[in-house]
Amino acid sequence: MGSVIFGVWVENTRSYKNAMVVICFLSTIFTGANYLVMPTQDLVPTCIVCFLQGAAMVPVMAVAFDFGVELSYPIGESYSTGVIISTGQSVGIIWTVISSVLIDNQDGDEDTSGLKTSFLILTISCAVGTFMCLFIKQELKRYNIEKMQEGLK
């Protein structure tokens, strides 16, 4: 759902930077909400927040891949996308291991400190990502070249 909304927005406006800021901001908000809701083990609010968090976080892949290709032009699309995917997978693996260790080291079912710490680190990471997106310079190199080439035909 989120990928469709942001995909249509980016395709129509070419506003990658704004889309990334909104996606990262929503990811920060919903990850913070998950930090508050998940330890309660209340099923309905947890499902709602997880849905909203997923709807906010999944579009980052599509938008970031396309934006990364735009920023790295004239480097080939497959190379740029491959580097982005590899980096994302590496960060994901590291994050999964850290979260697993934190959650596995909890003392019993009532201790949610590892879960809270895991979500707190993720929320801070999303906030840092949001802040960093504010400083990205949107240069649509590939798009501008393609438009220029279409104008010459």
mmCIF file with all atom_site columns, C-alpha atoms in Angstrom:
data_model
loop_
_atom_site.group_PDB
_atom_site.id
_atom_site.type_symbol
_atom_site.label_atom_id
_atom_site.label_alt_id
_atom_site.label_comp_id
_atom_site.label_asym_id
_atom_site.label_entity_id
_atom_site.label_seq_id
_atom_site.pdbx_PDB_ins_code
_atom_site.Cartn_x
_atom_site.Cartn_y
_atom_site.Cartn_z
_atom_site.occupancy
_atom_site.B_iso_or_equiv
_atom_site.pdbx_formal_charge
_atom_site.auth_seq_id
_atom_site.auth_comp_id
_atom_site.auth_asym_id
_atom_site.auth_atom_id
_atom_site.pdbx_PDB_model_num
ATOM 1   C CA . MET A 1 1   ? 0.000  0.000   0.000   1.00 0.00 ? 1   MET A CA 1
ATOM 2   C CA . GLY A 1 2   ? 2.695  2.490   1.008   1.00 0.00 ? 2   GLY A CA 1
ATOM 3   C CA . SER A 1 3   ? 4.874  1.545   -1.957  1.00 0.00 ? 3   SER A CA 1
ATOM 4   C CA . VAL A 1 4   ? 2.042  2.273   -4.363  1.00 0.00 ? 4   VAL A CA 1
ATOM 5   C CA . ILE A 1 5   ? 1.265  5.649   -2.776  1.00 0.00 ? 5   ILE A CA 1
ATOM 6   C CA . PHE A 1 6   ? 4.881  6.801   -2.680  1.00 0.00 ? 6   PHE A CA 1
ATOM 7   C CA . GLY A 1 7   ? 5.670  5.235   -6.060  1.00 0.00 ? 7   GLY A CA 1
ATOM 8   C CA . VAL A 1 8   ? 2.881  7.180   -7.760  1.00 0.00 ? 8   VAL A CA 1
ATOM 9   C CA . TRP A 1 9   ? 3.909  10.358  -5.912  1.00 0.00 ? 9   TRP A CA 1
ATOM 10  C CA . VAL A 1 10  ? 7.559  10.052  -6.965  1.00 0.00 ? 10  VAL A CA 1
ATOM 11  C CA . GLU A 1 11  ? 6.729  9.061   -10.540 1.00 0.00 ? 11  GLU A CA 1
ATOM 12  C CA . ASN A 1 12  ? 4.454  12.074  -10.999 1.00 0.00 ? 12  ASN A CA 1
ATOM 13  C CA . THR A 1 13  ? 6.485  14.724  -9.151  1.00 0.00 ? 13  THR A CA 1
ATOM 14  C CA . ARG A 1 14  ? 10.093 13.447  -9.271  1.00 0.00 ? 14  ARG A CA 1
ATOM 15  C CA . SER A 1 15  ? 10.297 14.674  -5.686  1.00 0.00 ? 15  SER A CA 1
ATOM 16  C CA . TYR A 1 16  ? 12.556 11.922  -4.344  1.00 0.00 ? 16  TYR A CA 1
ATOM 17  C CA . LYS A 1 17  ? 14.017 13.927  -1.479  1.00 0.00 ? 17  LYS A CA 1
ATOM 18  C CA . ASN A 1 18  ? 10.616 14.963  -0.118  1.00 0.00 ? 18  ASN A CA 1
ATOM 19  C CA . ALA A 1 19  ? 9.345  11.403  -0.409  1.00 0.00 ? 19  ALA A CA 1
ATOM 20  C CA . MET A 1 20  ? 12.402 10.090  1.454   1.00 0.00 ? 20  MET A CA 1
ATOM 21  C CA . VAL A 1 21  ? 11.965 12.653  4.243   1.00 0.00 ? 21  VAL A CA 1
ATOM 22  C CA . VAL A 1 22  ? 8.273  11.770  4.635   1.00 0.00 ? 22  VAL A CA 1
ATOM 23  C CA . ILE A 1 23  ? 8.963  8.025   4.538   1.00 0.00 ? 23  ILE A CA 1
ATOM 24  C CA . CYS A 1 24  ? 11.750 8.296   7.106   1.00 0.00 ? 24  CYS A CA 1
ATOM 25  C CA . PHE A 1 25  ? 9.681  10.591  9.334   1.00 0.00 ? 25  PHE A CA 1
ATOM 26  C CA . LEU A 1 26  ? 6.699  8.204   9.276   1.00 0.00 ? 26  LEU A CA 1
ATOM 27  C CA . SER A 1 27  ? 9.046  5.287   9.943   1.00 0.00 ? 27  SER A CA 1
ATOM 28  C CA . THR A 1 28  ? 10.419 7.112   12.979  1.00 0.00 ? 28  THR A CA 1
ATOM 29  C CA . ILE A 1 29  ? 6.925  7.875   14.307  1.00 0.00 ? 29  ILE A CA 1
ATOM 30  C CA . PHE A 1 30  ? 5.584  4.343   13.862  1.00 0.00 ? 30  PHE A CA 1
ATOM 31  C CA . THR A 1 31  ? 8.753  2.699   15.182  1.00 0.00 ? 31  THR A CA 1
ATOM 32  C CA . GLY A 1 32  ? 8.460  4.917   18.270  1.00 0.00 ? 32  GLY A CA 1
ATOM 33  C CA . ALA A 1 33  ? 4.803  3.906   18.562  1.00 0.00 ? 33  ALA A CA 1
ATOM 34  C CA . ASN A 1 34  ? 5.876  0.268   18.344  1.00 0.00 ? 34  ASN A CA 1
ATOM 35  C CA . TYR A 1 35  ? 8.364  0.958   21.167  1.00 0.00 ? 35  TYR A CA 1
ATOM 36  C CA . LEU A 1 36  ? 5.402  2.008   23.319  1.00 0.00 ? 36  LEU A CA 1
ATOM 37  C CA . VAL A 1 37  ? 2.835  -0.583  22.193  1.00 0.00 ? 37  VAL A CA 1
ATOM 38  C CA . MET A 1 38  ? 4.812  -3.808  21.696  1.00 0.00 ? 38  MET A CA 1
ATOM 39  C CA . PRO A 1 39  ? 5.759  -4.412  25.355  1.00 0.00 ? 39  PRO A CA 1
ATOM 40  C CA . THR A 1 40  ? 2.070  -4.232  26.380  1.00 0.00 ? 40  THR A CA 1
ATOM 41  C CA . GLN A 1 41  ? 1.454  -7.422  24.382  1.00 0.00 ? 41  GLN A CA 1
ATOM 42  C CA . ASP A 1 42  ? -1.984 -6.066  23.465  1.00 0.00 ? 42  ASP A CA 1
ATOM 43  C CA . LEU A 1 43  ? -2.808 -7.750  20.157  1.00 0.00 ? 43  LEU A CA 1
ATOM 44  C CA . VAL A 1 44  ? -5.009 -5.236  18.305  1.00 0.00 ? 44  VAL A CA 1
ATOM 45  C CA . PRO A 1 45  ? -2.924 -2.082  18.893  1.00 0.00 ? 45  PRO A CA 1
ATOM 46  C CA . THR A 1 46  ? 0.258  -4.027  18.152  1.00 0.00 ? 46  THR A CA 1
ATOM 47  C CA . CYS A 1 47  ? -1.157 -5.286  14.838  1.00 0.00 ? 47  CYS A CA 1
ATOM 48  C CA . ILE A 1 48  ? -2.312 -1.805  13.848  1.00 0.00 ? 48  ILE A CA 1
ATOM 49  C CA . VAL A 1 49  ? 1.039  -0.197  14.668  1.00 0.00 ? 49  VAL A CA 1
ATOM 50  C CA . CYS A 1 50  ? 2.972  -2.993  12.924  1.00 0.00 ? 50  CYS A CA 1
ATOM 51  C CA . PHE A 1 51  ? 0.805  -2.521  9.809   1.00 0.00 ? 51  PHE A CA 1
ATOM 52  C CA . LEU A 1 52  ? 1.412  1.235   9.824   1.00 0.00 ? 52  LEU A CA 1
ATOM 53  C CA . GLN A 1 53  ? 5.129  0.751   10.449  1.00 0.00 ? 53  GLN A CA 1
ATOM 54  C CA . GLY A 1 54  ? 5.370  -1.652  7.515   1.00 0.00 ? 54  GLY A CA 1
ATOM 55  C CA . ALA A 1 55  ? 3.345  0.667   5.281   1.00 0.00 ? 55  ALA A CA 1
ATOM 56  C CA . ALA A 1 56  ? 5.797  3.442   6.142   1.00 0.00 ? 56  ALA A CA 1
ATOM 57  C CA . MET A 1 57  ? 9.054  1.458   5.970   1.00 0.00 ? 57  MET A CA 1
ATOM 58  C CA . VAL A 1 58  ? 8.617  -0.764  2.918   1.00 0.00 ? 58  VAL A CA 1
ATOM 59  C CA . PRO A 1 59  ? 8.362  2.114   0.384   1.00 0.00 ? 59  PRO A CA 1
ATOM 60  C CA . VAL A 1 60  ? 11.856 3.266   1.329   1.00 0.00 ? 60  VAL A CA 1
ATOM 61  C CA . MET A 1 61  ? 13.284 0.447   -0.783  1.00 0.00 ? 61  MET A CA 1
ATOM 62  C CA . ALA A 1 62  ? 11.547 1.432   -4.010  1.00 0.00 ? 62  ALA A CA 1
ATOM 63  C CA . VAL A 1 63  ? 12.094 5.155   -3.586  1.00 0.00 ? 63  VAL A CA 1
ATOM 64  C CA . ALA A 1 64  ? 15.704 4.817   -2.375  1.00 0.00 ? 64  ALA A CA 1
ATOM 65  C CA . PHE A 1 65  ? 16.657 2.474   -5.226  1.00 0.00 ? 65  PHE A CA 1
ATOM 66  C CA . ASP A 1 66  ? 15.273 4.843   -7.835  1.00 0.00 ? 66  ASP A CA 1
ATOM 67  C CA . PHE A 1 67  ? 16.747 7.902   -6.101  1.00 0.00 ? 67  PHE A CA 1
ATOM 68  C CA . GLY A 1 68  ? 20.123 6.170   -5.735  1.00 0.00 ? 68  GLY A CA 1
ATOM 69  C CA . VAL A 1 69  ? 20.200 5.421   -9.448  1.00 0.00 ? 69  VAL A CA 1
ATOM 70  C CA . GLU A 1 70  ? 19.382 9.067   -10.203 1.00 0.00 ? 70  GLU A CA 1
ATOM 71  C CA . LEU A 1 71  ? 22.120 10.349  -7.889  1.00 0.00 ? 71  LEU A CA 1
ATOM 72  C CA . SER A 1 72  ? 24.792 7.960   -9.109  1.00 0.00 ? 72  SER A CA 1
ATOM 73  C CA . TYR A 1 73  ? 24.257 8.510   -12.837 1.00 0.00 ? 73  TYR A CA 1
ATOM 74  C CA . PRO A 1 74  ? 26.243 7.848   -15.141 1.00 0.00 ? 74  PRO A CA 1
ATOM 75  C CA . ILE A 1 75  ? 27.100 4.685   -13.205 1.00 0.00 ? 75  ILE A CA 1
ATOM 76  C CA . GLY A 1 76  ? 24.897 1.875   -14.496 1.00 0.00 ? 76  GLY A CA 1
ATOM 77  C CA . GLU A 1 77  ? 21.549 1.149   -12.887 1.00 0.00 ? 77  GLU A CA 1
ATOM 78  C CA . SER A 1 78  ? 22.344 -2.481  -12.125 1.00 0.00 ? 78  SER A CA 1
ATOM 79  C CA . TYR A 1 79  ? 25.602 -1.576  -10.387 1.00 0.00 ? 79  TYR A CA 1
ATOM 80  C CA . SER A 1 80  ? 24.013 1.205   -8.312  1.00 0.00 ? 80  SER A CA 1
ATOM 81  C CA . THR A 1 81  ? 21.056 -0.945  -7.330  1.00 0.00 ? 81  THR A CA 1
ATOM 82  C CA . GLY A 1 82  ? 23.350 -3.853  -6.468  1.00 0.00 ? 82  GLY A CA 1
ATOM 83  C CA . VAL A 1 83  ? 25.449 -1.703  -4.147  1.00 0.00 ? 83  VAL A CA 1
ATOM 84  C CA . ILE A 1 84  ? 22.323 -0.319  -2.456  1.00 0.00 ? 84  ILE A CA 1
ATOM 85  C CA . ILE A 1 85  ? 20.820 -3.788  -1.995  1.00 0.00 ? 85  ILE A CA 1
ATOM 86  C CA . SER A 1 86  ? 24.090 -5.238  -0.663  1.00 0.00 ? 86  SER A CA 1
ATOM 87  C CA . THR A 1 87  ? 24.522 -2.393  1.804   1.00 0.00 ? 87  THR A CA 1
ATOM 88  C CA . GLY A 1 88  ? 20.909 -2.674  2.943   1.00 0.00 ? 88  GLY A CA 1
ATOM 89  C CA . GLN A 1 89  ? 21.217 -6.422  3.432   1.00 0.00 ? 89  GLN A CA 1
ATOM 90  C CA . SER A 1 90  ? 24.425 -5.986  5.437   1.00 0.00 ? 90  SER A CA 1
ATOM 91  C CA . VAL A 1 91  ? 22.822 -3.407  7.717   1.00 0.00 ? 91  VAL A CA 1
ATOM 92  C CA . GLY A 1 92  ? 19.745 -5.636  8.059   1.00 0.00 ? 92  GLY A CA 1
ATOM 93  C CA . ILE A 1 93  ? 21.814 -8.658  9.033   1.00 0.00 ? 93  ILE A CA 1
ATOM 94  C CA . ILE A 1 94  ? 23.770 -6.663  11.619  1.00 0.00 ? 94  ILE A CA 1
ATOM 95  C CA . TRP A 1 95  ? 20.559 -5.183  13.008  1.00 0.00 ? 95  TRP A CA 1
ATOM 96  C CA . THR A 1 96  ? 18.890 -8.620  13.198  1.00 0.00 ? 96  THR A CA 1
ATOM 97  C CA . VAL A 1 97  ? 21.840 -10.092 15.117  1.00 0.00 ? 97  VAL A CA 1
ATOM 98  C CA . ILE A 1 98  ? 21.957 -7.160  17.557  1.00 0.00 ? 98  ILE A CA 1
ATOM 99  C CA . SER A 1 99  ? 18.188 -7.306  18.148  1.00 0.00 ? 99  SER A CA 1
ATOM 100 C CA . SER A 1 100 ? 18.261 -11.072 18.600  1.00 0.00 ? 100 SER A CA 1
ATOM 101 C CA . VAL A 1 101 ? 20.999 -10.827 21.222  1.00 0.00 ? 101 VAL A CA 1
ATOM 102 C CA . LEU A 1 102 ? 19.160 -8.050  23.065  1.00 0.00 ? 102 LEU A CA 1
ATOM 103 C CA . ILE A 1 103 ? 15.838 -9.887  23.067  1.00 0.00 ? 103 ILE A CA 1
ATOM 104 C CA . ASP A 1 104 ? 17.343 -13.307 23.887  1.00 0.00 ? 104 ASP A CA 1
ATOM 105 C CA . ASN A 1 105 ? 19.123 -11.902 26.952  1.00 0.00 ? 105 ASN A CA 1
ATOM 106 C CA . GLN A 1 106 ? 15.877 -10.876 28.678  1.00 0.00 ? 106 GLN A CA 1
ATOM 107 C CA . ASP A 1 107 ? 15.110 -12.398 32.065  1.00 0.00 ? 107 ASP A CA 1
ATOM 108 C CA . GLY A 1 108 ? 11.817 -14.252 31.640  1.00 0.00 ? 108 GLY A CA 1
ATOM 109 C CA . ASP A 1 109 ? 8.581  -13.286 29.925  1.00 0.00 ? 109 ASP A CA 1
ATOM 110 C CA . GLU A 1 110 ? 7.954  -10.195 32.054  1.00 0.00 ? 110 GLU A CA 1
ATOM 111 C CA . ASP A 1 111 ? 11.290 -8.544  31.214  1.00 0.00 ? 111 ASP A CA 1
ATOM 112 C CA . THR A 1 112 ? 10.896 -6.444  28.070  1.00 0.00 ? 112 THR A CA 1
ATOM 113 C CA . SER A 1 113 ? 14.118 -4.456  28.405  1.00 0.00 ? 113 SER A CA 1
ATOM 114 C CA . GLY A 1 114 ? 15.746 -6.120  25.377  1.00 0.00 ? 114 GLY A CA 1
ATOM 115 C CA . LEU A 1 115 ? 12.669 -5.486  23.240  1.00 0.00 ? 115 LEU A CA 1
ATOM 116 C CA . LYS A 1 116 ? 12.473 -1.866  24.377  1.00 0.00 ? 116 LYS A CA 1
ATOM 117 C CA . THR A 1 117 ? 16.188 -1.327  23.787  1.00 0.00 ? 117 THR A CA 1
ATOM 118 C CA . SER A 1 118 ? 15.903 -2.868  20.331  1.00 0.00 ? 118 SER A CA 1
ATOM 119 C CA . PHE A 1 119 ? 13.003 -0.613  19.349  1.00 0.00 ? 119 PHE A CA 1
ATOM 120 C CA . LEU A 1 120 ? 14.680 2.421   20.905  1.00 0.00 ? 120 LEU A CA 1
ATOM 121 C CA . ILE A 1 121 ? 17.831 1.878   18.824  1.00 0.00 ? 121 ILE A CA 1
ATOM 122 C CA . LEU A 1 122 ? 15.696 1.380   15.707  1.00 0.00 ? 122 LEU A CA 1
ATOM 123 C CA . THR A 1 123 ? 13.715 4.559   16.455  1.00 0.00 ? 123 THR A CA 1
ATOM 124 C CA . ILE A 1 124 ? 16.917 6.554   16.927  1.00 0.00 ? 124 ILE A CA 1
ATOM 125 C CA . SER A 1 125 ? 18.321 5.081   13.693  1.00 0.00 ? 125 SER A CA 1
ATOM 126 C CA . CYS A 1 126 ? 15.171 6.143   11.824  1.00 0.00 ? 126 CYS A CA 1
ATOM 127 C CA . ALA A 1 127 ? 15.414 9.642   13.321  1.00 0.00 ? 127 ALA A CA 1
ATOM 128 C CA . VAL A 1 128 ? 19.065 9.918   12.257  1.00 0.00 ? 128 VAL A CA 1
ATOM 129 C CA . GLY A 1 129 ? 18.092 8.739   8.777   1.00 0.00 ? 129 GLY A CA 1
ATOM 130 C CA . THR A 1 130 ? 15.349 11.354  8.621   1.00 0.00 ? 130 THR A CA 1
ATOM 131 C CA . PHE A 1 131 ? 17.814 14.052  9.645   1.00 0.00 ? 131 PHE A CA 1
ATOM 132 C CA . MET A 1 132 ? 20.354 12.893  7.063   1.00 0.00 ? 132 MET A CA 1
ATOM 133 C CA . CYS A 1 133 ? 17.714 12.925  4.299   1.00 0.00 ? 133 CYS A CA 1
ATOM 134 C CA . LEU A 1 134 ? 17.241 16.641  4.894   1.00 0.00 ? 134 LEU A CA 1
ATOM 135 C CA . PHE A 1 135 ? 20.754 17.257  3.530   1.00 0.00 ? 135 PHE A CA 1
ATOM 136 C CA . ILE A 1 136 ? 20.544 15.163  0.360   1.00 0.00 ? 136 ILE A CA 1
ATOM 137 C CA . LYS A 1 137 ? 20.919 17.281  -2.742  1.00 0.00 ? 137 LYS A CA 1
ATOM 138 C CA . GLN A 1 138 ? 18.338 16.236  -5.303  1.00 0.00 ? 138 GLN A CA 1
ATOM 139 C CA . GLU A 1 139 ? 20.165 16.141  -8.628  1.00 0.00 ? 139 GLU A CA 1
ATOM 140 C CA . LEU A 1 140 ? 18.154 14.161  -11.130 1.00 0.00 ? 140 LEU A CA 1
ATOM 141 C CA . LYS A 1 141 ? 21.075 13.524  -13.480 1.00 0.00 ? 141 LYS A CA 1
ATOM 142 C CA . ARG A 1 142 ? 19.628 10.556  -15.371 1.00 0.00 ? 142 ARG A CA 1
ATOM 143 C CA . TYR A 1 143 ? 16.173 12.104  -15.709 1.00 0.00 ? 143 TYR A CA 1
ATOM 144 C CA . ASN A 1 144 ? 17.592 15.417  -16.973 1.00 0.00 ? 144 ASN A CA 1
ATOM 145 C CA . ILE A 1 145 ? 19.794 13.665  -19.557 1.00 0.00 ? 145 ILE A CA 1
ATOM 146 C CA . GLU A 1 146 ? 16.860 11.564  -20.776 1.00 0.00 ? 146 GLU A CA 1
ATOM 147 C CA . LYS A 1 147 ? 14.661 14.669  -21.092 1.00 0.00 ? 147 LYS A CA 1
ATOM 148 C CA . MET A 1 148 ? 17.429 16.470  -22.982 1.00 0.00 ? 148 MET A CA 1
ATOM 149 C CA . GLN A 1 149 ? 17.868 13.520  -25.354 1.00 0.00 ? 149 GLN A CA 1
ATOM 150 C CA . GLU A 1 150 ? 14.091 13.383  -25.971 1.00 0.00 ? 150 GLU A CA 1
ATOM 151 C CA . GLY A 1 151 ? 14.174 17.093  -26.823 1.00 0.00 ? 151 GLY A CA 1
ATOM 152 C CA . LEU A 1 152 ? 16.858 16.482  -29.466 1.00 0.00 ? 152 LEU A CA 1
ATOM 153 C CA . LYS A 1 153 ? 14.749 13.899  -31.304 1.00 0.00 ? 153 LYS A CA 1
#
